[in-house]
PDB file of C-alpha atoms in Angstrom:
ATOM      1  CA  UNK F  22      -7.665  14.811   9.725  1.00 58.00           C
ATOM      2  CA  UNK F  23      -7.227  16.027   6.165  1.00 70.00           C
ATOM      3  CA  UNK F  24      -5.067  13.912   3.915  1.00 74.00           C
ATOM      4  CA  UNK F  25      -2.270  15.455   1.855  1.00 84.00           C
ATOM      5  CA  UNK F  26      -2.734  15.504  -1.919  1.00 86.00           C
ATOM      6  CA  UNK F  27      -0.217  12.675  -2.331  1.00 88.00           C
ATOM      7  CA  UNK F  28      -1.939  10.581   0.309  1.00 90.00           C
ATOM      8  CA  UNK F  29      -5.384  11.292  -1.158  1.00 91.00           C
ATOM      9  CA  UNK F  30      -4.213  10.184  -4.610  1.00 95.00           C
ATOM     10  CA  UNK F  31      -2.665   7.031  -3.187  1.00 96.00           C
ATOM     11  CA  UNK F  32      -5.847   6.281  -1.210  1.00 96.00           C
ATOM     12  CA  UNK F  33      -7.978   6.652  -4.337  1.00 96.00           C
ATOM     13  CA  UNK F  34      -5.647   4.322  -6.224  1.00 97.00           C
ATOM     14  CA  UNK F  35      -5.708   1.743  -3.452  1.00 98.00           C
ATOM     15  CA  UNK F  36      -9.510   1.782  -3.191  1.00 97.00           C
ATOM     16  CA  UNK F  37      -9.869   1.586  -6.983  1.00 97.00           C
ATOM     17  CA  UNK F  38      -7.528  -1.416  -7.153  1.00 98.00           C
ATOM     18  CA  UNK F  39      -9.201  -2.983  -4.112  1.00 97.00           C
ATOM     19  CA  UNK F  40     -12.525  -2.995  -5.956  1.00 97.00           C
ATOM     20  CA  UNK F  41     -11.033  -5.558  -8.384  1.00 97.00           C
ATOM     21  CA  UNK F  42      -9.793  -7.952  -5.699  1.00 97.00           C
ATOM     22  CA  UNK F  43     -13.045  -9.307  -4.274  1.00 96.00           C
ATOM     23  CA  UNK F  44     -11.661  -8.694  -0.778  1.00 97.00           C
ATOM     24  CA  UNK F  45     -13.663  -7.104   2.003  1.00 97.00           C
ATOM     25  CA  UNK F  46     -11.971  -4.881   4.597  1.00 96.00           C
ATOM     26  CA  UNK F  47     -11.537  -7.785   7.057  1.00 97.00           C
ATOM     27  CA  UNK F  48      -9.734  -9.888   4.451  1.00 98.00           C
ATOM     28  CA  UNK F  49      -7.610  -6.965   3.265  1.00 98.00           C
ATOM     29  CA  UNK F  50      -6.614  -6.122   6.822  1.00 98.00           C
ATOM     30  CA  UNK F  51      -5.551  -9.722   7.473  1.00 98.00           C
ATOM     31  CA  UNK F  52      -3.326  -9.685   4.362  1.00 98.00           C
ATOM     32  CA  UNK F  53      -1.946  -6.287   5.382  1.00 98.00           C
ATOM     33  CA  UNK F  54      -1.282  -7.484   8.932  1.00 98.00           C
ATOM     34  CA  UNK F  55       0.533 -10.644   7.767  1.00 98.00           C
ATOM     35  CA  UNK F  56       2.819  -8.428   5.656  1.00 98.00           C
ATOM     36  CA  UNK F  57       3.791  -6.480   8.788  1.00 98.00           C
ATOM     37  CA  UNK F  58       1.137  -3.770   8.822  1.00 98.00           C
ATOM     38  CA  UNK F  59       0.733  -2.144  12.214  1.00 98.00           C
ATOM     39  CA  UNK F  60      -2.535  -0.213  11.895  1.00 98.00           C
ATOM     40  CA  UNK F  61      -5.661  -1.749  13.347  1.00 97.00           C
ATOM     41  CA  UNK F  62      -8.565  -2.894  11.225  1.00 97.00           C
ATOM     42  CA  UNK F  63     -10.659   0.172  12.127  1.00 97.00           C
ATOM     43  CA  UNK F  64      -7.744   2.460  11.229  1.00 98.00           C
ATOM     44  CA  UNK F  65      -7.386   0.804   7.824  1.00 98.00           C
ATOM     45  CA  UNK F  66     -11.105   1.110   7.198  1.00 98.00           C
ATOM     46  CA  UNK F  67     -11.048   4.789   8.233  1.00 97.00           C
ATOM     47  CA  UNK F  68      -8.102   5.383   5.891  1.00 96.00           C
ATOM     48  CA  UNK F  69      -9.915   3.732   2.980  1.00 97.00           C
ATOM     49  CA  UNK F  70     -12.840   6.111   3.578  1.00 95.00           C
ATOM     50  CA  UNK F  71     -10.549   9.140   3.764  1.00 94.00           C
ATOM     51  CA  UNK F  72     -11.287   9.783   7.434  1.00 94.00           C
ATOM     52  CA  UNK F  73      -7.804   9.041   8.762  1.00 94.00           C
ATOM     53  CA  UNK F  74      -4.210   9.368   7.667  1.00 95.00           C
ATOM     54  CA  UNK F  75      -1.655   6.542   7.696  1.00 96.00           C
ATOM     55  CA  UNK F  76       2.146   6.842   7.581  1.00 95.00           C
ATOM     56  CA  UNK F  77       3.836   6.226   4.217  1.00 95.00           C
ATOM     57  CA  UNK F  78       5.125   2.774   5.167  1.00 96.00           C
ATOM     58  CA  UNK F  79       1.703   1.599   6.353  1.00 97.00           C
ATOM     59  CA  UNK F  80       0.069   2.878   3.152  1.00 97.00           C
ATOM     60  CA  UNK F  81       2.692   1.063   1.094  1.00 97.00           C
ATOM     61  CA  UNK F  82       2.120  -2.206   2.968  1.00 98.00           C
ATOM     62  CA  UNK F  83      -1.609  -1.793   2.342  1.00 98.00           C
ATOM     63  CA  UNK F  84      -0.971  -1.158  -1.368  1.00 98.00           C
ATOM     64  CA  UNK F  85       1.270  -4.219  -1.478  1.00 98.00           C
ATOM     65  CA  UNK F  86      -1.445  -6.396   0.059  1.00 98.00           C
ATOM     66  CA  UNK F  87      -3.873  -5.241  -2.644  1.00 98.00           C
ATOM     67  CA  UNK F  88      -1.298  -5.774  -5.407  1.00 98.00           C
ATOM     68  CA  UNK F  89      -0.435  -9.273  -4.184  1.00 98.00           C
ATOM     69  CA  UNK F  90      -4.117 -10.203  -4.386  1.00 98.00           C
ATOM     70  CA  UNK F  91      -4.388  -8.780  -7.910  1.00 98.00           C
ATOM     71  CA  UNK F  92      -1.311 -10.791  -8.902  1.00 97.00           C
ATOM     72  CA  UNK F  93      -2.819 -13.963  -7.408  1.00 97.00           C
ATOM     73  CA  UNK F  94      -5.924 -13.364  -9.532  1.00 97.00           C
ATOM     74  CA  UNK F  95      -3.819 -12.686 -12.656  1.00 97.00           C
ATOM     75  CA  UNK F  96      -5.806  -9.468 -12.899  1.00 97.00           C
ATOM     76  CA  UNK F  97      -5.067  -6.842 -15.514  1.00 97.00           C
ATOM     77  CA  UNK F  98      -6.628  -4.139 -13.303  1.00 97.00           C
ATOM     78  CA  UNK F  99      -4.439  -1.129 -12.463  1.00 97.00           C
ATOM     79  CA  UNK F 100      -2.253  -1.735  -9.430  1.00 97.00           C
ATOM     80  CA  UNK F 101      -2.437   0.180  -6.157  1.00 97.00           C
ATOM     81  CA  UNK F 102       0.189   2.940  -6.134  1.00 97.00           C
ATOM     82  CA  UNK F 103       3.013   3.196  -3.626  1.00 96.00           C
ATOM     83  CA  UNK F 104       4.025   6.411  -1.903  1.00 92.00           C
ATOM     84  CA  UNK F 105       7.312   6.499  -3.813  1.00 72.00           C
ATOM     85  CA  UNK F 106       7.824   5.158  -7.313  1.00 59.00           C
ATOM     86  CA  UNK F 107       9.985   2.052  -7.433  1.00 54.00           C
ATOM     87  CA  UNK F 108      12.933   2.632  -9.751  1.00 60.00           C
ATOM     88  CA  UNK F 109      14.582  -0.763  -9.576  1.00 58.00           C
ATOM     89  CA  UNK F 110      18.012   0.900  -9.500  1.00 53.00           C
ATOM     90  CA  UNK F 111      20.429   1.312  -6.606  1.00 48.00           C
ATOM     91  CA  UNK F 112      20.455   4.600  -4.726  1.00 49.00           C
ATOM     92  CA  UNK F 113      22.418   7.217  -6.592  1.00 47.00           C
ATOM     93  CA  UNK F 114      24.011   8.334  -3.327  1.00 45.00           C
ATOM     94  CA  UNK F 115      25.482   4.915  -2.591  1.00 44.00           C
ATOM     95  CA  UNK F 116      28.240   5.318  -5.175  1.00 47.00           C
ATOM     96  CA  UNK F 117      30.440   2.532  -6.547  1.00 49.00           C
ATOM     97  CA  UNK F 118      31.511  -0.406  -4.468  1.00 48.00           C
ATOM     98  CA  UNK F 119      34.399   0.684  -2.247  1.00 46.00           C
ATOM     99  CA  UNK F 120      36.122  -2.692  -1.848  1.00 46.00           C
ATOM    100  CA  UNK F 121      39.954  -2.609  -1.861  1.00 47.00           C
TER     101      UNK F 121
END
């Protein structure tokens, strides 16, 4: 299955960041799984090699597992990208608080 451009870019970023963690695929999968990841170890490995697609949420959990490891190492390596940029601001559609 061919990956979309966005997914291919995210996969490259995840694998690049992973190379700075010292984790093997087994260890990464365990971290991913404990964060709520639902893909199997073989699926994660296939994704990392570009042979399989993963849903956005699963890719983001995988990226988070890599980033947590980099943080634990106090690494200055580039972080694994998420599928959507985090803005740190509330949704624009939510509007002001509607309390009476």
